[in-house]
mmCIF file of C-alpha atoms in Angstrom:
data_model
loop_
_atom_site.group_PDB
_atom_site.id
_atom_site.type_symbol
_atom_site.label_atom_id
_atom_site.label_comp_id
_atom_site.label_asym_id
_atom_site.label_seq_id
_atom_site.Cartn_x
_atom_site.Cartn_y
_atom_site.Cartn_z
ATOM 1 C CA MET A 50 8.948 -110.308 4.811
ATOM 2 C CA ILE A 51 8.001 -106.684 5.206
ATOM 3 C CA HIS A 52 5.558 -106.925 2.303
ATOM 4 C CA THR A 53 3.883 -110.052 3.780
ATOM 5 C CA SER A 54 3.599 -108.397 7.185
ATOM 6 C CA THR A 55 1.922 -105.343 5.677
ATOM 7 C CA LYS A 56 -0.569 -107.495 3.794
ATOM 8 C CA TYR A 57 -1.336 -109.448 7.002
ATOM 9 C CA MET A 58 -1.981 -106.231 8.926
ATOM 10 C CA ASP A 59 -4.286 -104.975 6.154
ATOM 11 C CA LEU A 60 -6.278 -108.207 6.283
ATOM 12 C CA LYS A 61 -6.424 -108.032 10.077
ATOM 13 C CA THR A 62 -7.792 -104.486 9.907
ATOM 14 C CA GLN A 63 -10.367 -105.471 7.317
ATOM 15 C CA LEU A 64 -11.562 -108.392 9.433
ATOM 16 C CA LEU A 65 -11.729 -106.167 12.495
ATOM 17 C CA PHE A 66 -13.832 -103.650 10.588
ATOM 18 C CA PHE A 67 -16.069 -106.398 9.168
ATOM 19 C CA PHE A 68 -16.887 -108.032 12.506
ATOM 20 C CA SER A 69 -17.299 -104.683 14.267
ATOM 21 C CA ALA A 70 -19.672 -103.290 11.645
ATOM 22 C CA LEU A 71 -21.600 -106.519 11.062
ATOM 23 C CA GLY A 72 -23.342 -106.413 14.443
ATOM 24 C CA ALA A 73 -24.371 -102.774 13.990
ATOM 25 C CA PHE A 74 -25.768 -103.349 10.490
ATOM 26 C CA ASN A 75 -27.762 -106.446 11.434
ATOM 27 C CA GLY A 76 -28.842 -104.820 14.706
ATOM 28 C CA ILE A 77 -30.649 -102.139 12.680
ATOM 29 C CA ILE A 78 -32.456 -104.813 10.628
ATOM 30 C CA VAL A 79 -33.558 -106.790 13.704
ATOM 31 C CA GLY A 80 -34.507 -103.559 15.497
ATOM 32 C CA ILE A 81 -36.812 -102.624 12.601
ATOM 33 C CA PHE A 82 -38.257 -106.148 12.696
ATOM 34 C CA PHE A 83 -39.195 -105.862 16.381
ATOM 35 C CA LEU A 84 -40.606 -102.381 15.812
ATOM 36 C CA PHE A 85 -42.876 -103.123 12.864
ATOM 37 C CA TYR A 86 -43.127 -106.827 12.070
ATOM 38 C CA ALA A 87 -42.767 -108.909 15.253
ATOM 39 C CA LYS A 88 -45.987 -110.679 16.195
ATOM 40 C CA PRO A 89 -47.829 -110.616 18.467
ATOM 41 C CA LYS A 90 -47.630 -106.870 18.986
ATOM 42 C CA HIS A 91 -46.413 -106.019 22.471
ATOM 43 C CA ARG A 92 -44.986 -102.892 24.053
ATOM 44 C CA SER A 93 -41.819 -104.779 25.089
ATOM 45 C CA HIS A 94 -41.117 -105.357 21.364
ATOM 46 C CA LEU A 95 -41.335 -101.604 20.787
ATOM 47 C CA PHE A 96 -38.709 -100.839 23.433
ATOM 48 C CA LEU A 97 -36.494 -103.762 22.371
ATOM 49 C CA GLY A 98 -36.605 -102.599 18.748
ATOM 50 C CA LEU A 99 -35.731 -99.015 19.714
ATOM 51 C CA LEU A 100 -32.997 -100.285 22.057
ATOM 52 C CA LEU A 101 -31.385 -102.305 19.251
ATOM 53 C CA LEU A 102 -31.596 -99.319 16.890
ATOM 54 C CA ALA A 103 -30.031 -96.963 19.448
ATOM 55 C CA LEU A 104 -27.246 -99.450 20.201
ATOM 56 C CA SER A 105 -26.632 -100.088 16.490
ATOM 57 C CA ILE A 106 -26.378 -96.368 15.683
ATOM 58 C CA ARG A 107 -24.060 -95.796 18.647
ATOM 59 C CA VAL A 108 -21.883 -98.780 17.742
ATOM 60 C CA GLY A 109 -21.893 -97.853 14.048
ATOM 61 C CA LYS A 110 -20.630 -94.409 14.936
ATOM 62 C CA SER A 111 -17.791 -95.966 16.974
ATOM 63 C CA VAL A 112 -16.796 -98.295 14.137
ATOM 64 C CA PHE A 113 -16.598 -95.581 11.502
ATOM 65 C CA TYR A 114 -14.916 -93.142 13.891
ATOM 66 C CA TYR A 115 -12.290 -95.774 14.778
ATOM 67 C CA PHE A 116 -11.463 -96.493 11.140
ATOM 68 C CA SER A 117 -12.062 -92.967 9.812
ATOM 69 C CA TYR A 118 -10.938 -90.157 12.120
ATOM 70 C CA ASP A 119 -12.250 -87.472 9.770
ATOM 71 C CA LEU A 120 -15.856 -88.568 10.317
ATOM 72 C CA ALA A 121 -18.145 -85.533 10.125
ATOM 73 C CA ASP A 122 -19.253 -84.032 13.436
ATOM 74 C CA VAL A 123 -22.920 -84.473 12.533
ATOM 75 C CA TYR A 124 -22.494 -88.293 12.449
ATOM 76 C CA ILE A 125 -20.637 -88.251 15.735
ATOM 77 C CA GLN A 126 -23.467 -86.266 17.304
ATOM 78 C CA ILE A 127 -26.061 -88.681 15.920
ATOM 79 C CA GLY A 128 -24.184 -91.543 17.575
ATOM 80 C CA LEU A 129 -24.011 -89.725 20.909
ATOM 81 C CA PHE A 130 -27.681 -88.704 20.587
ATOM 82 C CA ALA A 131 -28.609 -92.389 20.211
ATOM 83 C CA CYS A 132 -26.397 -93.247 23.184
ATOM 84 C CA TRP A 133 -28.397 -90.827 25.369
ATOM 85 C CA PHE A 134 -31.481 -93.039 24.944
ATOM 86 C CA ILE A 135 -29.914 -96.507 25.332
ATOM 87 C CA GLY A 136 -30.199 -96.596 29.140
ATOM 88 C CA PRO A 137 -33.825 -95.359 29.279
ATOM 89 C CA LEU A 138 -34.860 -97.814 26.552
ATOM 90 C CA LEU A 139 -33.252 -100.687 28.463
ATOM 91 C CA TYR A 140 -35.141 -99.601 31.586
ATOM 92 C CA PHE A 141 -38.517 -99.447 29.850
ATOM 93 C CA TYR A 142 -37.882 -102.736 28.037
ATOM 94 C CA THR A 143 -37.184 -104.299 31.436
ATOM 95 C CA LYS A 144 -40.261 -102.689 32.958
ATOM 96 C CA SER A 145 -42.619 -103.638 30.112
ATOM 97 C CA ALA A 146 -41.300 -107.213 29.962
ATOM 98 C CA LEU A 147 -41.639 -107.843 33.706
ATOM 99 C CA GLU A 148 -44.660 -105.717 34.635
ATOM 100 C CA ILE A 149 -46.960 -107.066 31.917
ATOM 101 C CA ASN A 150 -50.256 -105.792 33.308
ATOM 102 C CA ARG A 151 -49.071 -102.384 34.474
ATOM 103 C CA THR A 152 -49.902 -99.256 32.496
ATOM 104 C CA ILE A 153 -46.770 -97.211 31.789
ATOM 105 C CA LYS A 154 -47.942 -94.989 28.910
ATOM 106 C CA LYS A 155 -48.013 -91.800 30.991
ATOM 107 C CA GLU A 156 -44.643 -92.558 32.575
ATOM 108 C CA VAL A 157 -43.102 -93.159 29.147
ATOM 109 C CA LYS A 158 -44.476 -89.889 27.731
ATOM 110 C CA VAL A 159 -43.227 -87.787 30.652
ATOM 111 C CA HIS A 160 -39.897 -89.576 30.789
ATOM 112 C CA PHE A 161 -38.998 -89.276 27.117
ATOM 113 C CA SER A 162 -40.331 -85.725 26.841
ATOM 114 C CA ILE A 163 -37.812 -84.661 29.493
ATOM 115 C CA LEU A 164 -35.018 -86.714 27.897
ATOM 116 C CA MET A 165 -35.744 -85.245 24.453
ATOM 117 C CA LEU A 166 -35.805 -81.706 25.821
ATOM 118 C CA ILE A 167 -32.389 -82.196 27.467
ATOM 119 C CA ALA A 168 -31.011 -83.832 24.304
ATOM 120 C CA LEU A 169 -32.186 -81.032 22.012
ATOM 121 C CA THR A 170 -30.748 -78.447 24.396
ATOM 122 C CA LEU A 171 -27.338 -80.161 24.358
ATOM 123 C CA PHE A 172 -27.109 -81.126 20.699
ATOM 124 C CA ILE A 173 -28.633 -77.972 19.186
ATOM 125 C CA GLY A 174 -27.569 -75.420 21.771
ATOM 126 C CA PHE A 175 -24.007 -76.741 22.088
ATOM 127 C CA PRO A 176 -22.843 -78.185 18.732
ATOM 128 C CA ARG A 177 -19.841 -80.472 19.196
ATOM 129 C CA ALA A 178 -17.875 -78.707 16.457
ATOM 130 C CA GLN A 179 -18.032 -75.409 18.404
ATOM 131 C CA TYR A 180 -17.830 -76.791 21.963
ATOM 132 C CA GLU A 181 -15.471 -79.734 21.484
ATOM 133 C CA ASP A 182 -13.660 -79.271 24.816
ATOM 134 C CA LEU A 183 -16.949 -79.045 26.721
ATOM 135 C CA TRP A 184 -18.205 -82.210 25.029
ATOM 136 C CA PHE A 185 -15.073 -84.198 25.895
ATOM 137 C CA SER A 186 -14.829 -82.916 29.463
ATOM 138 C CA VAL A 187 -18.507 -82.860 30.494
ATOM 139 C CA PHE A 188 -21.235 -83.902 28.049
ATOM 140 C CA ILE A 189 -19.892 -87.258 26.830
ATOM 141 C CA GLN A 190 -19.081 -88.311 30.373
ATOM 142 C CA SER A 191 -22.577 -87.273 31.444
ATOM 143 C CA ILE A 192 -24.136 -89.404 28.699
ATOM 144 C CA TYR A 193 -22.129 -92.463 29.765
ATOM 145 C CA THR A 194 -22.886 -91.834 33.436
ATOM 146 C CA GLN A 195 -26.598 -91.634 32.659
ATOM 147 C CA TRP A 196 -26.315 -94.961 30.811
ATOM 148 C CA ILE A 197 -24.677 -96.579 33.857
ATOM 149 C CA ILE A 198 -27.399 -95.211 36.163
ATOM 150 C CA TYR A 199 -30.169 -96.692 34.010
ATOM 151 C CA VAL A 200 -28.365 -100.036 33.846
ATOM 152 C CA ALA A 201 -28.232 -99.991 37.663
ATOM 153 C CA ILE A 202 -31.939 -99.039 37.957
ATOM 154 C CA SER A 203 -32.864 -101.814 35.507
ATOM 155 C CA GLY A 204 -30.784 -104.227 37.582
ATOM 156 C CA TYR A 205 -32.683 -103.179 40.695
ATOM 157 C CA LEU A 206 -35.977 -103.753 38.884
ATOM 158 C CA ILE A 207 -34.835 -107.262 37.912
ATOM 159 C CA TRP A 208 -33.783 -107.948 41.504
ATOM 160 C CA LYS A 209 -37.187 -106.737 42.728
ATOM 161 C CA HIS A 210 -38.873 -109.217 40.380
ATOM 162 C CA TYR A 211 -36.353 -112.006 41.081
ATOM 163 C CA THR A 212 -38.999 -114.305 42.585
ATOM 164 C CA LYS A 213 -41.214 -113.896 39.520
ATOM 165 C CA LEU A 214 -38.295 -114.677 37.191
ATOM 166 C CA ARG A 215 -37.176 -117.645 39.277
ATOM 167 C CA THR A 216 -40.584 -119.298 39.060
ATOM 168 C CA VAL A 217 -40.971 -118.947 35.272
ATOM 169 C CA LYS A 218 -41.691 -122.469 34.005
ATOM 170 C CA ASN A 219 -40.759 -121.954 30.359
ATOM 171 C CA SER A 220 -38.603 -124.567 28.719
ATOM 172 C CA ILE A 221 -34.942 -123.798 28.007
ATOM 173 C CA PRO A 222 -33.993 -121.599 26.198
ATOM 174 C CA SER A 223 -36.549 -119.675 28.230
ATOM 175 C CA PHE A 224 -37.637 -116.116 28.812
ATOM 176 C CA LYS A 225 -35.243 -115.934 31.759
ATOM 177 C CA PHE A 226 -32.230 -116.742 29.594
ATOM 178 C CA TRP A 227 -33.350 -114.398 26.790
ATOM 179 C CA PHE A 228 -34.232 -111.522 29.090
ATOM 180 C CA LEU A 229 -31.114 -111.773 31.273
ATOM 181 C CA SER A 230 -28.945 -112.112 28.161
ATOM 182 C CA ILE A 231 -30.255 -108.755 26.929
ATOM 183 C CA TYR A 232 -29.622 -107.110 30.285
ATOM 184 C CA ILE A 233 -26.181 -108.645 30.880
ATOM 185 C CA GLY A 234 -25.192 -107.994 27.264
ATOM 186 C CA ASN A 235 -26.202 -104.345 27.581
ATOM 187 C CA THR A 236 -24.208 -104.117 30.797
ATOM 188 C CA ILE A 237 -21.117 -105.563 29.080
ATOM 189 C CA ILE A 238 -21.433 -103.097 26.186
ATOM 190 C CA CYS A 239 -21.900 -100.219 28.628
ATOM 191 C CA ILE A 240 -18.776 -101.237 30.564
ATOM 192 C CA ALA A 241 -16.818 -101.657 27.320
ATOM 193 C CA PHE A 242 -17.630 -98.119 26.177
ATOM 194 C CA ASN A 243 -16.992 -96.637 29.616
ATOM 195 C CA THR A 244 -13.567 -98.289 29.867
ATOM 196 C CA ALA A 245 -12.524 -97.697 26.238
ATOM 197 C CA HIS A 246 -9.735 -95.330 27.300
ATOM 198 C CA TYR A 247 -8.143 -98.227 29.218
ATOM 199 C CA THR A 248 -8.600 -100.832 26.448
ATOM 200 C CA SER A 249 -9.599 -99.905 22.893
ATOM 201 C CA TYR A 250 -12.363 -97.787 21.386
ATOM 202 C CA ILE A 251 -13.458 -100.718 19.214
ATOM 203 C CA VAL A 252 -14.101 -103.108 22.140
ATOM 204 C CA GLY A 253 -17.636 -101.786 22.603
ATOM 205 C CA ALA A 254 -18.501 -102.547 18.965
ATOM 206 C CA LEU A 255 -17.033 -106.061 19.162
ATOM 207 C CA SER A 256 -18.938 -106.664 22.422
ATOM 208 C CA PHE A 257 -22.182 -105.633 20.740
ATOM 209 C CA SER A 258 -21.550 -107.987 17.788
ATOM 210 C CA PHE A 259 -20.914 -110.879 20.181
ATOM 211 C CA VAL A 260 -24.007 -110.200 22.308
ATOM 212 C CA PHE A 261 -26.183 -109.545 19.259
ATOM 213 C CA TYR A 262 -25.341 -112.850 17.601
ATOM 214 C CA LEU A 263 -25.887 -114.705 20.865
ATOM 215 C CA LEU A 264 -29.438 -113.305 20.927
ATOM 216 C CA ILE A 265 -29.989 -114.217 17.266
ATOM 217 C CA LEU A 266 -28.913 -117.810 17.980
ATOM 218 C CA LEU A 267 -31.384 -117.939 20.858
ATOM 219 C CA LEU A 268 -34.175 -116.771 18.557
ATOM 220 C CA LEU A 269 -33.277 -119.193 15.776
ATOM 221 C CA PHE A 270 -33.026 -122.283 17.983
ATOM 222 C CA ALA A 271 -35.970 -121.555 20.268
ATOM 223 C CA LYS A 272 -38.646 -124.209 19.760
ATOM 224 C CA LYS A 273 -41.363 -121.985 21.172
ATOM 225 C CA ARG A 274 -40.483 -118.385 20.360
ATOM 226 C CA ASN A 275 -43.343 -116.886 22.379
ATOM 227 C CA GLU A 276 -42.054 -118.608 25.516
ATOM 228 C CA LEU A 277 -38.677 -117.019 24.818
ATOM 229 C CA LEU A 278 -39.987 -113.472 24.356
ATOM 230 C CA PHE A 279 -42.718 -113.313 27.022
ATOM 231 C CA LEU A 280 -42.803 -113.831 30.776
ATOM 232 C CA ASN A 281 -46.337 -115.258 30.620
ATOM 233 C CA PRO A 282 -47.151 -115.969 26.956
ATOM 234 C CA PRO A 283 -50.917 -116.043 26.306
ATOM 235 C CA LYS A 284 -52.155 -119.326 24.832
ATOM 236 C CA TYR A 285 -53.584 -117.643 21.754
ATOM 237 C CA LEU A 286 -50.554 -115.674 20.615
ATOM 238 C CA ASP A 287 -50.019 -117.700 17.443
ATOM 239 C CA LYS A 288 -53.676 -117.682 16.346
ATOM 240 C CA SER A 289 -54.371 -114.170 15.161
ATOM 241 C CA ILE A 290 -57.829 -113.164 13.950
ATOM 242 C CA ASN A 291 -57.937 -111.317 10.647
ATOM 243 C CA THR A 292 -60.063 -108.191 10.266
ATOM 244 C CA LYS A 293 -62.865 -109.824 8.273
ATOM 245 C CA GLU A 294 -63.192 -112.749 10.695
ATOM 246 C CA ALA A 295 -63.015 -110.442 13.707
ATOM 247 C CA GLN A 296 -65.882 -108.304 12.415
ATOM 248 C CA LEU A 297 -67.970 -111.435 11.867
ATOM 249 C CA TRP A 298 -67.488 -112.534 15.481
ATOM 250 C CA ILE A 299 -68.146 -109.019 16.795
ATOM 251 C CA ASN A 300 -71.476 -108.964 14.948
ATOM 252 C CA LYS A 301 -72.402 -112.356 16.393
ATOM 253 C CA LEU A 302 -71.453 -111.211 19.894
ATOM 254 C CA GLU A 303 -73.485 -108.010 19.591
ATOM 255 C CA ASN A 304 -76.496 -109.939 18.274
ATOM 256 C CA LEU A 305 -76.271 -112.366 21.189
ATOM 257 C CA MET A 306 -76.248 -109.460 23.640
ATOM 258 C CA LYS A 307 -79.192 -107.819 21.907
ATOM 259 C CA GLU A 308 -81.378 -110.901 21.441
ATOM 260 C CA GLU A 309 -80.652 -112.989 24.540
ATOM 261 C CA GLN A 310 -79.348 -110.213 26.838
ATOM 262 C CA VAL A 311 -77.052 -112.710 28.558
ATOM 263 C CA PHE A 312 -75.385 -109.830 30.407
ATOM 264 C CA LYS A 313 -78.399 -109.789 32.749
ATOM 265 C CA ASP A 314 -77.268 -113.140 34.157
ATOM 266 C CA THR A 315 -75.172 -112.373 37.259
ATOM 267 C CA ASN A 316 -73.374 -115.712 36.834
ATOM 268 C CA ILE A 317 -72.485 -115.284 33.173
ATOM 269 C CA THR A 318 -68.854 -116.080 32.324
ATOM 270 C CA LEU A 319 -66.648 -115.760 29.286
ATOM 271 C CA PRO A 320 -66.588 -119.558 28.665
ATOM 272 C CA LYS A 321 -70.427 -119.645 28.759
ATOM 273 C CA ILE A 322 -70.685 -116.870 26.157
ATOM 274 C CA ALA A 323 -67.971 -118.548 24.060
ATOM 275 C CA LYS A 324 -70.006 -121.769 24.084
ATOM 276 C CA LYS A 325 -73.126 -119.925 22.873
ATOM 277 C CA LEU A 326 -71.080 -118.374 20.045
ATOM 278 C CA ALA A 327 -69.348 -121.691 19.214
ATOM 279 C CA ILE A 328 -65.921 -120.098 19.632
ATOM 280 C CA SER A 329 -63.073 -121.041 21.990
ATOM 281 C CA PRO A 330 -62.759 -118.994 25.220
ATOM 282 C CA ASN A 331 -59.177 -118.017 24.265
ATOM 283 C CA ARG A 332 -60.316 -116.739 20.888
ATOM 284 C CA LEU A 333 -63.180 -114.758 22.424
ATOM 285 C CA SER A 334 -60.747 -113.285 24.945
ATOM 286 C CA MET A 335 -58.427 -112.249 22.105
ATOM 287 C CA LEU A 336 -61.376 -110.751 20.199
ATOM 288 C CA LEU A 337 -62.325 -108.591 23.188
ATOM 289 C CA ASN A 338 -58.848 -107.603 24.377
ATOM 290 C CA ASP A 339 -56.917 -107.248 21.114
ATOM 291 C CA THR A 340 -59.595 -106.307 18.566
ATOM 292 C CA MET A 341 -62.234 -104.484 20.625
ATOM 293 C CA LYS A 342 -59.674 -103.163 23.153
ATOM 294 C CA ILE A 343 -61.894 -103.945 26.144
ATOM 295 C CA SER A 344 -61.775 -106.541 28.924
ATOM 296 C CA PHE A 345 -64.582 -109.054 29.365
ATOM 297 C CA SER A 346 -65.772 -107.511 32.644
ATOM 298 C CA ASN A 347 -65.793 -103.987 31.175
ATOM 299 C CA TYR A 348 -67.681 -105.211 28.111
ATOM 300 C CA LEU A 349 -70.367 -106.823 30.280
ATOM 301 C CA ASN A 350 -70.660 -103.742 32.483
ATOM 302 C CA LYS A 351 -70.923 -101.515 29.404
ATOM 303 C CA LYS A 352 -73.899 -103.549 28.170
ATOM 304 C CA ARG A 353 -75.468 -103.551 31.646
ATOM 305 C CA ILE A 354 -75.117 -99.789 32.018
ATOM 306 C CA GLU A 355 -76.597 -99.191 28.547
ATOM 307 C CA GLU A 356 -79.610 -101.266 29.595
ATOM 308 C CA ALA A 357 -79.837 -99.442 32.933
ATOM 309 C CA GLN A 358 -79.894 -96.094 31.101
ATOM 310 C CA LYS A 359 -82.842 -97.258 28.983
ATOM 311 C CA ILE A 360 -84.767 -98.417 32.058
ATOM 312 C CA ILE A 361 -84.127 -95.160 33.928
ATOM 313 C CA LYS A 362 -85.414 -93.146 30.943
ATOM 314 C CA ASN A 363 -88.526 -95.262 30.406
ATOM 315 C CA ASN A 364 -89.326 -96.099 34.035
ATOM 316 C CA PRO A 365 -88.335 -93.152 36.238
ATOM 317 C CA ASN A 366 -90.168 -94.629 39.239
ATOM 318 C CA TYR A 367 -88.182 -97.850 39.376
ATOM 319 C CA SER A 368 -85.832 -98.038 42.351
ATOM 320 C CA LEU A 369 -82.159 -97.969 41.451
ATOM 321 C CA GLU A 370 -81.566 -101.117 43.453
ATOM 322 C CA THR A 371 -84.165 -102.991 41.391
ATOM 323 C CA ILE A 372 -82.608 -101.708 38.174
ATOM 324 C CA SER A 373 -79.144 -102.812 39.271
ATOM 325 C CA PHE A 374 -80.246 -106.411 39.860
ATOM 326 C CA ASP A 375 -82.391 -106.482 36.707
ATOM 327 C CA CYS A 376 -79.340 -105.497 34.643
ATOM 328 C CA GLY A 377 -77.100 -108.215 36.060
ATOM 329 C CA PHE A 378 -75.237 -106.544 38.926
ATOM 330 C CA ASN A 379 -75.001 -108.566 42.126
ATOM 331 C CA SER A 380 -74.726 -105.524 44.389
ATOM 332 C CA LYS A 381 -75.858 -101.913 44.460
ATOM 333 C CA SER A 382 -72.314 -100.683 45.120
ATOM 334 C CA ALA A 383 -70.989 -102.493 42.026
ATOM 335 C CA PHE A 384 -73.787 -100.910 39.975
ATOM 336 C CA TYR A 385 -72.986 -97.403 41.234
ATOM 337 C CA ALA A 386 -69.248 -97.831 40.591
ATOM 338 C CA ALA A 387 -69.767 -99.160 37.046
ATOM 339 C CA PHE A 388 -72.386 -96.526 36.212
ATOM 340 C CA LYS A 389 -70.097 -93.681 37.345
ATOM 341 C CA LYS A 390 -67.179 -95.166 35.399
ATOM 342 C CA HIS A 391 -69.100 -95.484 32.123
ATOM 343 C CA THR A 392 -71.231 -92.323 32.242
ATOM 344 C CA GLY A 393 -69.311 -89.990 34.539
ATOM 345 C CA LYS A 394 -72.442 -89.593 36.706
ATOM 346 C CA THR A 395 -74.060 -91.487 39.543
ATOM 347 C CA PRO A 396 -77.341 -93.296 38.693
ATOM 348 C CA SER A 397 -79.393 -90.866 40.801
ATOM 349 C CA LYS A 398 -77.755 -87.835 39.169
ATOM 350 C CA TYR A 399 -78.347 -89.349 35.729
ATOM 351 C CA ARG A 400 -82.031 -89.962 36.555
ATOM 352 C CA ASP A 401 -82.468 -86.387 37.805
ATOM 353 C CA LEU A 402 -80.923 -84.960 34.621
ATOM 354 C CA THR A 403 -82.877 -87.307 32.338
ATOM 355 C CA ASN A 404 -86.252 -86.668 33.879
ATOM 356 C CA SER A 405 -85.902 -82.986 34.707
#
């Protein structure tokens, strides 16, 4: 009886280790997928991939520490270092997924520069092996508290966009279910780690495995994956343009602008240009936004301003108002604003410098 009981306990421990570590291992693989291979490319995939990697490293550290108490301090610090970034990555995943059209590049750079500076100060300036008491009494608690704060801020951001989420018309399983599963799952994992001293240190790892496989099931059984991953999935997400084809269409577009100068038409639209090129409006939009990295309106204005610059050089006596209408602008104010944006100078200043 004693021998059987010992064997049963060994098997139980092995199963516990297997299920705890499985989520962390596969989380790293899926994190790498979202970082480098998920298509279409989107900034929310970047933050989701990094979030999964940070969670996987943190959970992996917990698993090995639970089953091997003599784990080297350097691995423990790597796990805590990853934990420091989980909350911020959740916040920026939430922000990038909900605020699709908002630019956050500068905010991200400033934010993570400060976080990295604090992290390097703590982990290099106060090694855990030398300051173990300080880490247990202050630093670890600070890391977990920071995680909770970011979970709360992300929750507030979701609440602020509640109306937008409520009106999403995607089929089930939809973006709402996917997105809220990530947030709620992260919250559960955060609570599990923060209450480990009341339950068990391994609960956080088991929670991550459960949440992770729930997300994988959602991905596998989603009929329309883009509707699962995006709040407002563009219609052309699954129809990428390869480099050779893109260059062909760019050449055709540039030739059309040069030969027919359609930009001079104040009523020109993207569908009208697409019809002239014999390409779908969605595909032309993708060509401009994804390949050429410019919006349709900015592309038109760029062509109009280039033409205006030629006219100003060759006809210094033309009135600026005449030039603006000749180049396709429907108002003088729109011409001035576009000219200043593209050249850094007002039209009159540019004319003075050109003809001086």
